Structure formats: structure tokens, C-alpha cells
Coordinates of C-alpha atoms in Angstrom, one line a residue:
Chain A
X11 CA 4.1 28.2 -24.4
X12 CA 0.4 28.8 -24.4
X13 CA -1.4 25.6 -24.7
X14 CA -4.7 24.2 -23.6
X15 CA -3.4 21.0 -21.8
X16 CA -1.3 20.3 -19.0
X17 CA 1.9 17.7 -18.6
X18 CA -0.2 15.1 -16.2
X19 CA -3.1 15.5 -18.9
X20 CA -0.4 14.2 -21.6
X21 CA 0.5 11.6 -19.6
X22 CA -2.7 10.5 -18.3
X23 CA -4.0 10.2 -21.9
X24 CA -0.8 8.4 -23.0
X25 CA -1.2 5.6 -20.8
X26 CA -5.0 5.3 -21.5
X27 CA -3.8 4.5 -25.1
X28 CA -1.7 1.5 -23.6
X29 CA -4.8 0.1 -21.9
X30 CA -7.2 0.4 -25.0
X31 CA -8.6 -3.3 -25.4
X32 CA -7.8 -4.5 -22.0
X33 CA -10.0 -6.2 -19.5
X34 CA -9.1 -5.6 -16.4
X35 CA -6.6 -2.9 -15.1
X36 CA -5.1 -2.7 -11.3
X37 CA -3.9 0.4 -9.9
X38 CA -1.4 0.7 -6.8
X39 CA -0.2 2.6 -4.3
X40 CA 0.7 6.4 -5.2
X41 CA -0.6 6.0 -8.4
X42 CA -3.0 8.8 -9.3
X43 CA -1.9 9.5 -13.2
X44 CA -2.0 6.1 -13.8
X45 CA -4.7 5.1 -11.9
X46 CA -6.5 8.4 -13.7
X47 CA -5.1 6.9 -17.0
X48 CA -6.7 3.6 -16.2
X49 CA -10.1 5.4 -15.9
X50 CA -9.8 7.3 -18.8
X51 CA -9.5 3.9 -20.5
X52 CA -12.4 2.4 -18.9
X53 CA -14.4 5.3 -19.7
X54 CA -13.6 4.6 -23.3
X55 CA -13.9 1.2 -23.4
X56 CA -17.9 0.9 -23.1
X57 CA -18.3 -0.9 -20.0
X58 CA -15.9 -3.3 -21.5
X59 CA -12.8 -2.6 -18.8
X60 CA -12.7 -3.4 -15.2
X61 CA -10.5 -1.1 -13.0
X62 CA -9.5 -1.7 -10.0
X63 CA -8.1 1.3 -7.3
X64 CA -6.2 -0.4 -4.2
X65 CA -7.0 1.7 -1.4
X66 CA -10.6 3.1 -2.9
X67 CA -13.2 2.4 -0.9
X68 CA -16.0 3.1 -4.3
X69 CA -13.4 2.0 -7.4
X70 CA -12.2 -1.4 -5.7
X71 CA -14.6 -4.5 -6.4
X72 CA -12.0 -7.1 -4.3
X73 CA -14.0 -8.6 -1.4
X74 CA -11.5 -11.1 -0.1
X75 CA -8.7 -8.3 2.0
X76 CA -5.9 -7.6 0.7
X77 CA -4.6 -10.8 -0.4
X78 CA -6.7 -10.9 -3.2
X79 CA -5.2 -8.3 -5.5
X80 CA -2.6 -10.6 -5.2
X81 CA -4.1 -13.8 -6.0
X82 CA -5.5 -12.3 -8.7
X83 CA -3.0 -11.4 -10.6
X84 CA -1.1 -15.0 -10.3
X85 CA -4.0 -16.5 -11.9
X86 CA -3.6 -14.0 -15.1
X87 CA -7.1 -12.1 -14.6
X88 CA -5.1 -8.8 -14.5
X89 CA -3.7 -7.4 -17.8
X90 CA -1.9 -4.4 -16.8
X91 CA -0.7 -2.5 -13.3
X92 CA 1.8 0.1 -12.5
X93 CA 5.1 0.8 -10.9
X94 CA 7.3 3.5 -10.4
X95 CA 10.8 3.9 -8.7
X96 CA 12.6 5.9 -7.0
X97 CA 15.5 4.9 -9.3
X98 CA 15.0 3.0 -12.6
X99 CA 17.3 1.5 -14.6
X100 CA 18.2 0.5 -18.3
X101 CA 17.6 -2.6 -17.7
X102 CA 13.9 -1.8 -16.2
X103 CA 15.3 -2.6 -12.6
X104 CA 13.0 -0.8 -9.9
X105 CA 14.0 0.5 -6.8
X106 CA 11.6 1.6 -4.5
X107 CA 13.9 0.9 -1.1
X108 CA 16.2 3.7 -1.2
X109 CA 19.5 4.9 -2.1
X110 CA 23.3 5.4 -0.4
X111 CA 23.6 2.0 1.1
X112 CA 20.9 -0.9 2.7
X113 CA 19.6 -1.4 5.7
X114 CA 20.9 2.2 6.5
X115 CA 20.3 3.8 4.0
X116 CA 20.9 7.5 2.9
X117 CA 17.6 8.6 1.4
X118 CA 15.1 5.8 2.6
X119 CA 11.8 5.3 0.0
X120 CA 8.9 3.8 1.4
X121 CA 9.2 0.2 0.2
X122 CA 8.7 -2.6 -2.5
X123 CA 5.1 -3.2 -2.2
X124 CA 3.8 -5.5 -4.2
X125 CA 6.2 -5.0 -7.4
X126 CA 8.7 -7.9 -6.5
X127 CA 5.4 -9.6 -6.9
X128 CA 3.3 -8.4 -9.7
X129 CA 6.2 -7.3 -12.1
X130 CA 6.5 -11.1 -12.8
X131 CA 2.6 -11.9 -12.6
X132 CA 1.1 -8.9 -14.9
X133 CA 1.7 -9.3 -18.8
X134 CA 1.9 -5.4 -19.3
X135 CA 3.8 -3.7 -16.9
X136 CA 3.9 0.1 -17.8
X137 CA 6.8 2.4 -15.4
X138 CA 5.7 5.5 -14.5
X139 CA 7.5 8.2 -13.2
X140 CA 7.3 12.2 -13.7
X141 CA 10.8 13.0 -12.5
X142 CA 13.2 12.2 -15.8
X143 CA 16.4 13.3 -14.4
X144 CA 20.3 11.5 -14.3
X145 CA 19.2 10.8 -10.1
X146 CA 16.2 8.7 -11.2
X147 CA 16.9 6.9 -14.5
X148 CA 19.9 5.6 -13.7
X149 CA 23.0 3.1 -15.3
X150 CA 22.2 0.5 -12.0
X151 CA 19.8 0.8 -9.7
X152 CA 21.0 0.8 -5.8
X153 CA 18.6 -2.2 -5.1
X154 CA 16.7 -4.0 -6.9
X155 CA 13.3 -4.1 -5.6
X156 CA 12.0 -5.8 -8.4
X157 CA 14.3 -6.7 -11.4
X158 CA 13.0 -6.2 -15.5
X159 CA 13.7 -9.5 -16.6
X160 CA 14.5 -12.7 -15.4
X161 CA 16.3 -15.9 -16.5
X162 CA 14.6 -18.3 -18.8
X163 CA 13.5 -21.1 -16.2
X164 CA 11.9 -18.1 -14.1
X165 CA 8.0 -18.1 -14.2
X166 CA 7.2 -15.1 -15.5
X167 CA 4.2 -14.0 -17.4
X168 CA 4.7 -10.5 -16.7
X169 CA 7.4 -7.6 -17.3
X170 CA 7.9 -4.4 -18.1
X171 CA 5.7 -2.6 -21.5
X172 CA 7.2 0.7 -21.2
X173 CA 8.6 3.7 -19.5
X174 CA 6.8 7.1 -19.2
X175 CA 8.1 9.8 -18.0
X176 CA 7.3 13.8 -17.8
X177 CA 9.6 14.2 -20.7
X178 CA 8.8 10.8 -23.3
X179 CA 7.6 7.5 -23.7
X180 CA 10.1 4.5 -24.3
X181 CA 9.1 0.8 -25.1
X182 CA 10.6 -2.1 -23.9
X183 CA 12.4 -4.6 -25.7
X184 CA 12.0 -7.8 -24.4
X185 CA 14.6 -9.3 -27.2
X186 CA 17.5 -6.9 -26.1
X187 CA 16.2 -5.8 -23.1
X188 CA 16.6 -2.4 -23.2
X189 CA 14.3 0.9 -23.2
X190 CA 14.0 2.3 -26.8
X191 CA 12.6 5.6 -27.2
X192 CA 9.7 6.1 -29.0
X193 CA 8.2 9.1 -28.5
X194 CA 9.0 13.0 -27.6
X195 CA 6.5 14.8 -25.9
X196 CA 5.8 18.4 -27.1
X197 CA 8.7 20.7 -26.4
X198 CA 10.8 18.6 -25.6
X199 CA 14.3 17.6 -27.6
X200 CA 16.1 14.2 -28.3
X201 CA 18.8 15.8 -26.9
X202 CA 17.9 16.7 -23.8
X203 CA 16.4 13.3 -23.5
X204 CA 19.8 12.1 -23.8
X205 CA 21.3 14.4 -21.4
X206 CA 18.4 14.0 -18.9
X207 CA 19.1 9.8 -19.0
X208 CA 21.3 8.3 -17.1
X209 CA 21.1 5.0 -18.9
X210 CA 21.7 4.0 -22.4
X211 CA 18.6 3.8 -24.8
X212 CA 17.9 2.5 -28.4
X213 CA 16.8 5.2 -31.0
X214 CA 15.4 3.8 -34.1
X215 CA 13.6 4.9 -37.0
X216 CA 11.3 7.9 -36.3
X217 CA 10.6 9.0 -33.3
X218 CA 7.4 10.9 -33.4
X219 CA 5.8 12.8 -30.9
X220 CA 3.6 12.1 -27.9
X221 CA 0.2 12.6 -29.2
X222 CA -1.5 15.5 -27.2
X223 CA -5.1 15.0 -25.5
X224 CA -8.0 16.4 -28.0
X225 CA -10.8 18.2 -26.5
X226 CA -12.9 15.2 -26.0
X227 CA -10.0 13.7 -24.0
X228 CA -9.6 16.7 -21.9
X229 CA -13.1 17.0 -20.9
X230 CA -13.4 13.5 -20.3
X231 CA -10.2 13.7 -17.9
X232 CA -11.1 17.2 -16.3
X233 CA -14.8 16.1 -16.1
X234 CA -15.9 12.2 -14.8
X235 CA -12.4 10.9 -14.3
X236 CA -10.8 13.8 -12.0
X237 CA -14.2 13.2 -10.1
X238 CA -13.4 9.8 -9.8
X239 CA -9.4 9.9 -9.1
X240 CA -10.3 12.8 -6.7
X241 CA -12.3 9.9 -4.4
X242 CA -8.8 7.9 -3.6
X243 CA -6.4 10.7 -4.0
X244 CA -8.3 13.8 -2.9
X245 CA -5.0 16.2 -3.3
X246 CA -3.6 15.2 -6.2
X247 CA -6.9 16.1 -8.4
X248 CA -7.4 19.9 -6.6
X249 CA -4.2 20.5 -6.9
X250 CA -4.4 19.6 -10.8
X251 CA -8.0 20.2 -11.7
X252 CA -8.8 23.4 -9.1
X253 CA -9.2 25.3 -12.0
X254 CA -10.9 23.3 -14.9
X255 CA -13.0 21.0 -12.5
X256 CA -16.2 20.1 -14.6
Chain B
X14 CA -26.0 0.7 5.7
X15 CA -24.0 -1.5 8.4
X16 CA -21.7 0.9 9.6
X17 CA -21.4 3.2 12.2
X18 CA -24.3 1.9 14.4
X19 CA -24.6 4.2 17.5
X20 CA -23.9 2.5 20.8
X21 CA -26.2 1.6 22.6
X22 CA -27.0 3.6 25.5
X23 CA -29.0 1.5 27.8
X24 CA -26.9 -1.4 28.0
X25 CA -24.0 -1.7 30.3
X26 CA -21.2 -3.8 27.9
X27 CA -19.7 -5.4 30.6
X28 CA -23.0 -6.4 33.0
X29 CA -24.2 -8.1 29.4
X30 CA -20.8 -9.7 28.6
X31 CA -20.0 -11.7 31.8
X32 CA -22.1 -14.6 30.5
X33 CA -19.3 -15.0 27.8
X34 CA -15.4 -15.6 27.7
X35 CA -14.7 -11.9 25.5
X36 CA -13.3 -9.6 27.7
X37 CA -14.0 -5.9 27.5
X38 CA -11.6 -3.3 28.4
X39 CA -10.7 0.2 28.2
X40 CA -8.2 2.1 25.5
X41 CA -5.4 1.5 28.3
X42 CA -6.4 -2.0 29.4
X43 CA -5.9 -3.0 26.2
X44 CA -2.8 -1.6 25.6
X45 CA -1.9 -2.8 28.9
X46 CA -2.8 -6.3 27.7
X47 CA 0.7 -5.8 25.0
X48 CA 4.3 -6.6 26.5
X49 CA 7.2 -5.1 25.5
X50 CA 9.2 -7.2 22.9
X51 CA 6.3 -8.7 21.3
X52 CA 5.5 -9.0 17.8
X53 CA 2.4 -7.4 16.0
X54 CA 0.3 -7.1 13.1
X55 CA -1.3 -3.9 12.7
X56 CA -3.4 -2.7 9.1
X57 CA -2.6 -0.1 6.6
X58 CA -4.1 3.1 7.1
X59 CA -7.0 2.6 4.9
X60 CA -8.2 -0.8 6.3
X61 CA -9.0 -0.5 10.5
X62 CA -6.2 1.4 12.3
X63 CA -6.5 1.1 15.9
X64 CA -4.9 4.7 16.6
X65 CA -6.4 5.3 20.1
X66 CA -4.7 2.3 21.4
X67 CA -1.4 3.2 19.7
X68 CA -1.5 6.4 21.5
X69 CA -2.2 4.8 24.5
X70 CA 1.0 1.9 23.8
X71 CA 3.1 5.3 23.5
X72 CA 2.0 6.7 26.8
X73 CA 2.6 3.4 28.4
X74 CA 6.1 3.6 26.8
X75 CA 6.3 0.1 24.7
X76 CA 10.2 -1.0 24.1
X77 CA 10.9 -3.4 21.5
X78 CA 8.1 -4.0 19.4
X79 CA 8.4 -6.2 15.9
X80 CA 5.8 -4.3 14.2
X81 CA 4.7 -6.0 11.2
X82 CA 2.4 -4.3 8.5
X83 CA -0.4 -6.1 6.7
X84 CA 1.1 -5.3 4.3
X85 CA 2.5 -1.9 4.9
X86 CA 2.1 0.6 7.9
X87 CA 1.1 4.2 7.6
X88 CA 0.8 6.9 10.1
X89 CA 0.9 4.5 13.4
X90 CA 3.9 2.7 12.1
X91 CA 5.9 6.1 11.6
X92 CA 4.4 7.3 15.2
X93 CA 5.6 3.7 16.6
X94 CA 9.0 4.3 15.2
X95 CA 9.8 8.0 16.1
X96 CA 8.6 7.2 20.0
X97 CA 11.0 4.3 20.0
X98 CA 8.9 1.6 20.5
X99 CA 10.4 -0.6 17.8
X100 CA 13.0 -2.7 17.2
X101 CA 11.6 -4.7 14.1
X102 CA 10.2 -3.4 11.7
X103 CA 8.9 -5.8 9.0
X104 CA 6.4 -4.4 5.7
X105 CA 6.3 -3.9 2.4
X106 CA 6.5 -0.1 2.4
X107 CA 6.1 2.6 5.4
X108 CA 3.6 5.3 3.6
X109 CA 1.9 8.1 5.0
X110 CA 0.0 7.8 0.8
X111 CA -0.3 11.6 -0.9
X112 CA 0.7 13.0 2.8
X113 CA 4.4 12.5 1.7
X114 CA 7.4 10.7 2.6
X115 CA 7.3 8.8 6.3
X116 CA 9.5 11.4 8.8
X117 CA 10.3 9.3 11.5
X118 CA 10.7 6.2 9.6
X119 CA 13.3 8.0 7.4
X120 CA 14.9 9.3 10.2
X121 CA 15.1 5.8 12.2
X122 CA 16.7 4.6 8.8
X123 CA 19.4 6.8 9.0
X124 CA 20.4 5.7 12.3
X125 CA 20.7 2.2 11.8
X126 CA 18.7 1.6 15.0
X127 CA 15.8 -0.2 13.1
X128 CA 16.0 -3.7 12.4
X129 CA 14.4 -3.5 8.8
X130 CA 13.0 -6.5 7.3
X131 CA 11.8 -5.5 4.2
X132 CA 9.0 -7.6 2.2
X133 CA 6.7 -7.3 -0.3
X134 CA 2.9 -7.3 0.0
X135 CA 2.2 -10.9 -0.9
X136 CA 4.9 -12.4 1.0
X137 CA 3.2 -10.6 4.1
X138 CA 0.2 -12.0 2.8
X139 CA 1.6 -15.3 2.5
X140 CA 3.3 -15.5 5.7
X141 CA -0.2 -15.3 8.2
X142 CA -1.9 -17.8 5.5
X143 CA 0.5 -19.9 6.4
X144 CA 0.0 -19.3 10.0
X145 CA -3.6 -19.2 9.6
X146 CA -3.2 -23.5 8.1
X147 CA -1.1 -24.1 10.8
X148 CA 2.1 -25.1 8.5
X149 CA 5.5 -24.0 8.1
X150 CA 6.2 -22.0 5.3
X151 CA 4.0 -21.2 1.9
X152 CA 5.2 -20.8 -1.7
X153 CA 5.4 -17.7 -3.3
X154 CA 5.4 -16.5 -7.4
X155 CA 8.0 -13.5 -8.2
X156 CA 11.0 -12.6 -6.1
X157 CA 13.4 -14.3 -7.3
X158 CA 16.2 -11.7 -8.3
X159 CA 14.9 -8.8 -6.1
X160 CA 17.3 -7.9 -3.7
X161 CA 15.1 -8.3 -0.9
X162 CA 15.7 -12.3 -1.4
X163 CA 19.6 -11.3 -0.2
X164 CA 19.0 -9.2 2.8
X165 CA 15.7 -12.1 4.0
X166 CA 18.2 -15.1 5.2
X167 CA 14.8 -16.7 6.3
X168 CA 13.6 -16.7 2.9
X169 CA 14.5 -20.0 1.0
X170 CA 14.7 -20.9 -2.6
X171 CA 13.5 -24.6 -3.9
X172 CA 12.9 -26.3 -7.0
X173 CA 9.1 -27.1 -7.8
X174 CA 9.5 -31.0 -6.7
X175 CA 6.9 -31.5 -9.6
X176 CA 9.0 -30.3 -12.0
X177 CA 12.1 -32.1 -13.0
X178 CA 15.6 -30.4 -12.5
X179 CA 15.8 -26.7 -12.4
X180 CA 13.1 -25.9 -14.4
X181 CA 11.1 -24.0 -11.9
X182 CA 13.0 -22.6 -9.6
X183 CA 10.3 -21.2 -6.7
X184 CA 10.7 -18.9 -3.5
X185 CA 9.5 -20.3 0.1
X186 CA 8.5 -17.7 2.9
X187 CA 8.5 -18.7 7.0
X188 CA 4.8 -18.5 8.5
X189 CA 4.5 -15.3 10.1
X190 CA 2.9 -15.9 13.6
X191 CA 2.3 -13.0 15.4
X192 CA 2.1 -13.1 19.2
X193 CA -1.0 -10.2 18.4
X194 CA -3.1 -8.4 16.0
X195 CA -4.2 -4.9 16.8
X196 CA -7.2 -3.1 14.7
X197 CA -9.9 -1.3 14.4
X198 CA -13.0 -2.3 13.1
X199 CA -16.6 -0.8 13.1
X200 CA -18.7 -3.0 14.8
X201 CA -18.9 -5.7 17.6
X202 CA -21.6 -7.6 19.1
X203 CA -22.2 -8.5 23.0
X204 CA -20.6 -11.8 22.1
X205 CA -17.4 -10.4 20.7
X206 CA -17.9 -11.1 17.3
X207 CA -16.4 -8.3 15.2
X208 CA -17.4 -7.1 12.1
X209 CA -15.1 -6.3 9.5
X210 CA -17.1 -6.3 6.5
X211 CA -15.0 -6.4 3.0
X212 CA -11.3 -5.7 4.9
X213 CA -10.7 -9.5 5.4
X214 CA -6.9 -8.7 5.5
X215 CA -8.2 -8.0 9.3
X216 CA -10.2 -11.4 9.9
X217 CA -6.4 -12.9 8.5
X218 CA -4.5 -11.3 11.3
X219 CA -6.8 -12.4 13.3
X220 CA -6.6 -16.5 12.1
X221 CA -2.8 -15.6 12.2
X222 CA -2.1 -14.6 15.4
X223 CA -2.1 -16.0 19.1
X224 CA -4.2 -12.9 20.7
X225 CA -6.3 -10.6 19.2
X226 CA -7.2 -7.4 20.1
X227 CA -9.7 -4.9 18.8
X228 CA -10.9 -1.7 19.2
X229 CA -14.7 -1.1 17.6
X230 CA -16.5 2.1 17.2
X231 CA -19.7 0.9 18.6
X232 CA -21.5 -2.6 20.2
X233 CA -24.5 -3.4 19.1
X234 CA -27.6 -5.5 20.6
X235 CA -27.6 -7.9 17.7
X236 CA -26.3 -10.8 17.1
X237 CA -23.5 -10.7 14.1
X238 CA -23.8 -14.5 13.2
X239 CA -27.6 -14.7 13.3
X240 CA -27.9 -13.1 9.9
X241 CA -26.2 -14.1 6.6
X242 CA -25.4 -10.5 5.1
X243 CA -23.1 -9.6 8.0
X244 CA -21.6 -13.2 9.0
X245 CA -20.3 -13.4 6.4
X246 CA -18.1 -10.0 7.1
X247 CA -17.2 -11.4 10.7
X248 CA -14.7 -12.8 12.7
X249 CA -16.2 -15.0 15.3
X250 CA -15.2 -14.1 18.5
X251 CA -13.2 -17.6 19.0
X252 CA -10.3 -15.4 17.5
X253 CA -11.0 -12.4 19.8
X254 CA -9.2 -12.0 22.9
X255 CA -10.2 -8.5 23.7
X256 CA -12.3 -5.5 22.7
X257 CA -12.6 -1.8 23.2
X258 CA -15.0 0.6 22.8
X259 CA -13.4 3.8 20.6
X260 CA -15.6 5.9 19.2
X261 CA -13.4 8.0 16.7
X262 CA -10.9 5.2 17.6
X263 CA -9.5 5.3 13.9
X264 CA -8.6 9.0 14.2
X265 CA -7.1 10.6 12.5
X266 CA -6.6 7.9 9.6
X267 CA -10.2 7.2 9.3
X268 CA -12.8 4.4 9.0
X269 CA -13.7 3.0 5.8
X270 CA -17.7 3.9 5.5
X271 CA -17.6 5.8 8.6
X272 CA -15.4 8.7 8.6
X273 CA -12.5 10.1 6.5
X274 CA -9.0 10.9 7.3
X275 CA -8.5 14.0 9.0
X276 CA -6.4 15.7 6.3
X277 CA -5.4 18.6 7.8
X278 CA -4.6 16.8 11.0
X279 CA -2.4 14.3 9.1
X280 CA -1.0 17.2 7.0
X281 CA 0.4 19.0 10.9
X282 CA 1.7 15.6 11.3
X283 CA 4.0 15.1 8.7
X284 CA 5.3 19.3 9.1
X285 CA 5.8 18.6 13.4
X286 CA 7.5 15.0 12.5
X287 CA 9.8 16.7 10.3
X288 CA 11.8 17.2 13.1
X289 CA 12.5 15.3 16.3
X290 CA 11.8 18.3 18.1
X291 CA 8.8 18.7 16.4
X292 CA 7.4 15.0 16.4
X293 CA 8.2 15.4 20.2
X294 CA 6.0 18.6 20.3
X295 CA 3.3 16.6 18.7
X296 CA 3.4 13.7 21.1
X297 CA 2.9 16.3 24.0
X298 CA 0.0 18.0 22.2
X299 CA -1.8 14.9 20.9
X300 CA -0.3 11.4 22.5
X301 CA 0.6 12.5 25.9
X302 CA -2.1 14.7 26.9
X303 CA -5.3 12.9 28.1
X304 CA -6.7 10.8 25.5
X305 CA -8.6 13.1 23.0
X306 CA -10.3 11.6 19.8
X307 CA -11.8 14.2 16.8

């Protein structure tokens, strides 16, 4: 297919659409489409978003160590953050421990971080991952680093908003708790969706597809906000922008 | 800008520092100054990593260390691990960041040898705040239902007691009170007050734990507490046991402000530590040989 975009470009201007209207957007640890999503957004916004990069030393205004992150987000001043998993489940479970057994485990991950944490704290909780394949979305996760809903005398302001992945976007539905597909990116089938799932999924209605970037978008992401992203995760933007850096 | 002050070159450190109580060593004294079996707080690898003195605990052959990252540990933590100087091994995540997966950590896994005490940033967090009020434990948000609660037996659940019944059911972490802190930071002054500057997960560690030791890039003449704009970024030197002088001393993970990671350095690492063989091969070449910096 000849096209003018690539994947990541997609999906970093699919999550910007998430964040439109937000005020203030944290990115994590091994984050660099969302956190270049999260840019895009801010760029959009007119000064109106605040985005903060963990581990930036130019795109991180948090002066009080590494607590504060943290603190932040249980006092409800951060409206959206990211997580990803090594496994994922239909019930939004995250595992980001490892697989094949705990402590010893067969394929080790590097840890929770802060998601047993924020995934209760942060209203919109949006799951990232590229890989959409039977090994990562899975029926049950192996361990549950942080779990996608809780009982009803849990405090918890936050949860999961949806699940994007190299192949679709599904939504979360807090009433059934469950992943419903809603959209297909381009060239890809409902099908192989299916197949490539390892959990069940709600399909209702249409299911359009993912919207690709427009040429502002894509000069936008290849121009200002590779810059930017390329500050805090220096490989990730040559190896995706080498070729159209602005 | 603060950082990276040359040192001075007139001034003989430890002539100028006998009027005070800080001590001043070298890279091995202050390695020296950590016993096997301890446990310590060390920083992730983009706050103040205090690599030349790791090196040095691996050519002094530490046993039995309860390494605990603040919140996570990077590149010293997986060096720490694959030369078997750990036995504990508490954080939220072992990361070596876009360099890839951690290769010794992975390996230890597999073994079973490591005693893994898997956490999550906040409850790291939480832990030395507790420490650092002097109390027992410290209330955390979120948790609950994460499988880490199952594997932590010393983390308890309550009921809010200002809440009637079950209605807020609320997760309680043990202080974390580490018999040392270990980082890097860029600045000290003659009195042994260390600058930090915005990375005030380091000035915690430092309230947190009994003895604190620090390797700086540089002393200067000045005193840090005399002026408003960099007291403020300082830990006194009441909670400094020791320094060291290490220019470079962040190598190869880098010093915010002061110097980057050393990419392709990092990127030898993770091919060598691949392997045992290999990680050995790169403790001979850069560990074991006499102490080289950048």
C-alpha cells in the first residue's frame, strides 16, 4: 500500500483526539506514542493543556521529586495518563510483571510502576500497546499488576477509557466492563481483529474506521512534536522520523 | 546556570573540611563505608546515579544487598544483580528505558535466586515519607486488587476509621528505612551540603535513611544555604554522612543538566549483558579495570 503516513503517526494522532479539551495530561515511563500523542494535543489546544513527560528534563514542570507525579494525581489535577502491558486482558487487567509463573517467572517485564497507583487515581485511563496479537491481549492476565475495575466501596476516580493498539481502537464500557470495538484502522479487517484477540469483545452498530492524520497533523507530528518527543526518547523519534524530520 | 561548577583547584577539600563533622572520601572509601547485607536506596537512572561508586561496590565484591529503587532502578540495579551482590531486590520496575529489556535482572529472575519484592512507585514513595516522619506505616490510594497486594505479606489492608463499616476499604504500607542512600548529585559545598536542585526524590532518601552517602561532581567555595535560589534545592548536610568527589561520576547514565547518557556505551551494555559470559566480559573491561570515568 502506498500511503503518506505511517502506523505510529495513526496512532499518535488517534490518542491526541482522546485528549482534545483536557487540562493536564501525564505521560510515563516507555511511553513515546503516547507521550507524542499528548503533545500533539497540547499543540492543538492553544496553550490550554499542560503535559507533563516523567523522565524529561525540559517537558516536566514537577519540582517536588518524584513523589509528586503521584500526589498529583490523587488530588484529581491529572485528567489522563497512560499504561500499557505486557499482557492485557478483557477485563482491562494489566500486567506489566511477567509471564509463566511469579516470583520466578518465565519471561520477566520490568515492573508495575506507578499503574497499581494511577489506574485508580486518573479519570481517563487510555491502554496502549502496538503489539495486538493472542500472547498480549489475552482471556486472563498472568498477574494483575493493576486490575480494570474494582468493587463499588473501592475509591476510585479513575479506570480505563480505551484500548489502542497497532491494529484498532476499542472503548471501554464501564456498565459491562468489557472492550467494545470501535474502530478499524486502515487495512485492517474485523476479522483478523477477532482472530488476533485473545479476549472476547463487543461489536455494535458501525464500526467505522480509524480516521488517518491530514497533512496538517502530519506536519505538526513530524515537525515540533518529533522535536519535542526526540528530547526524552532520542531513539524512538530517529528511528521513526529519520526520514521526514522537519 | 547552577550546574556543573568546575572544582576548584586551589583548595584542598579535606585541609578546608576538618573544621566540620562531613567527611570526605574517595570513590572506594565510600564504598568501603557499605557492609555486606545492608539495605539501600539508590535513584532511577534519570535522577543522580552514583555509578562510580557502584563500580567500585562490585570490585569490593558486596554480598547481600536489599537494593531498593526510588522508585525503580536502571542500569546500576541490573549491574548490581548480574555481579551477585543482591539478595533483595525491592522497586517498582527494573528499566534500562528505550535501551531495552533489563538482561541480568531477567536472567536472575529465572533463577529464583532474587528475593523480588515488587512495588509500585508511590508505595516506594510512601514508604521513606513515612520514614522521613518518623512513624510506622503511611496510607496509600489504589492497590487494592493488584496482585502485588498477595505476594507483599507486609502490606496491610484497613478500613478508613472515619468512615463507618466497609465503606472505604484503604491499603497501609511499612516505613521503608534504609540503613543508606547512595547518589549522585551535582554539587556540594565545603560544609557538606548537597545540591540536588529539582530531584528532591534524592533529598527524601536522604530524610529516610540512617547514613547517606553522596558522590558530587564538583565542591564549590560557596556556601549552599547562604542564598535562597539554591537552598532551597539542598539537603543540609545534617543528613550527609559522606561525600565523594566524581567528576563524570554519573557515567554512563548521565547527569540531569550536566551531561547526557552515553548511548552508545549503554547500547554495548545491554548486547555484552545478554549473556553471562558477556556481562562478565564487560565487568573485566569497565568494572574491574582501574576506575575509568568518560
Amino acid at each position: 500500500m502506498n500511503r503518506h503516513w505511517r502506523v505510529q503517526e495513526l496512532l499518535i494522532a488517534a490518542i491526541a483526539r482522546m485528549l482534545d479539551g483536557l487540562g493536564h495530561v501525564a505521560v510515563g515511563a516507555s511511553s513515546p506514542i503516547p507521550g507524542a500523542a499528548a503533545l500533539l494535543a497540547r499543540t492543538r489546544s492553544g496553550g490550554q493543556m499542560r503535559v507533563s513527560v516523567l523522565g524529561s528534563e525540559h517537558d516536566n514542570f514537577f519540582t517536588d521529586g518524584g513523589r509528586e507525579l503521584f500526589d498529583c494525581a490523587a488530588q484529581g489535577r491529572i485528567d489522563a495518563f497512560f499504561l500499557g502491558g505486557g499482557q492485557i486482558d478483557g477485563a482491562a487487567n494489566i500486567n506489566l510483571v511477567g509471564v509463566g509463573g511469579y516470583p520466578q517467572s518465565r519471561v520477566r517485564f520490568p515492573g508495575s510502576f506507578g499503574s497499581a497507583y494511577l489506574y485508580f487515581l486518573i479519570p481517563r485511563v487510555i491502554l496502549f500497546r502496538e503489539e495486538h496479537t493472542p500472547r498480549v491481549l489475552v482471556p486472563k492476565v498472568d498477574f494483575v499488576s493493576a486490575p480494570g475495575t474494582s468493587a463499588h466501596n473501592v475509591y476510585r476516580p479513575g479506570g480505563p477509557h480505551a484500548l489502542v493498539t497497532s491494529r484498532c481502537v476499542f472503548t471501554f464500557e464501564s456498565v459491562s466492563r468489557c472492550f467494545r470495538l470501535s474502530s478499524i484502522h486502515p487495512g485492517h479487517t474485523v476479522q483478523e481483529i477477532v482472530e488476533q484477540t485473545g479476549f472476547d469483545f463487543e461489536m455494535s452498530g458501525t464500526i467505522g474506521e480509524t480516521a488517518i492524520p491530514d497533512r496538517e497533523t502530519l506536519d505538526l507530528i513530524r515537525g515540533p512534536v518529533a522535536d519535542v518527543i526526540g528530547r526524552t526518547y532520542p531513539a524512538f523519534a530517529k528511528r521513526l522520523f529519520a526520514d521526514t524530520a522537519a | 546556570m547552577i550546574g556543573c561548577i568546575r572544582p576548584s583547584r586551589h583548595a584542598n577539600s579535606l585541609q578546608m573540611l576538618k573544621s566540620t563533622s562531613i567527611d570526605i572520601e574517595s570513590i572506594e572509601g565510600l564504598a568501603a563505608r557499605i557492609p555486606d547485607g545492608v539495605s539501600m536506596v539508590v535513584a532511577p537512572d534519570y535522577s543522580g546515579c552514583a555509578m562510580d561508586v557502584i563500580r567500585a561496590l562490585i570490585r569490593r565484591r558486596i554480598k547481600h544487598l536489599h537494593l531498593i529503587g526510588v522508585p525503580q532502578v536502571g542500569f546500576q540495579g541490573d549491574m548490581l544483580v548480574g555481579a551477585d551482590c543482591v539478595a533483595i531486590l525491592e522497586a517498582a520496575a527494573v528499566t534500562l528505558g528505550e535501551y531495552g529489556p533489563a538482561p541480568r535482572f531477567s536472567a536472575a529472575v529465572k533463577t529464583g535466586k532474587l528475593e523480588l519484592r515488587d512495588s509500585t512507585c508511590p508505595a516506594i514513595h510512601a514508604g521513606l515519607q513515612a520514614a522521613e516522619k518518623g512513624i510506622p506505616f503511611m496510607p496509600l490510594r489504589g492497590i487494592l486488587g493488584s496482585d502485588l497486594l498477595v505476594y507483599r505479606d507486609d502490606w496491610r489492608v484497613i478500613n478508613n476509621p472515619y468512615v463507618n463499616g466497609d465503606g472505604d476499604p484503604i491499603v497501609l504500607l511499612p516505613a521503608i528505612r534504609p540503613d543508606f542512600a547512595l547518589f549522585h548529585a551535582t554539587l556540594a559545598d565545603r560544609n557538606g551540603n548537597v545540591w540536588i536542585g529539582v530531584q528532591r526524590e534524592l533529598m527524601l532518601m536522604a530524610h529516610a535513611a540512617r547514613t547517606t552517602l553522596v558522590s558530587v561532581e564538583a565542591f564549590t567555595d560557596n556556601d549552599l544555604l547562604a542564598d535562597d535560589r539554591t537552598a532551597a534545592g539542598t539537603i543540609p548536610a545534617l543528613y550527609v554522612s559522606a561525600l565523594a568527589e566524581a567528576k563524570y561520576g554519573a557515567w554512563p547514565v548521565g547527569l540531569r543538566n550536566c551531561y547526557p547518557p552515553d548511548a552508545d556505551h549503554l547500547r554495548q551494555y545491554c548486547e555484552m549483558a545478554a549473556t553471562e559470559d558477556g556481562f562478565r566480559g564487560y565487568l573485566r573491561t569497565h568494572v574491574e579495570a582501574e576506575p575509568v570515568t568518560a
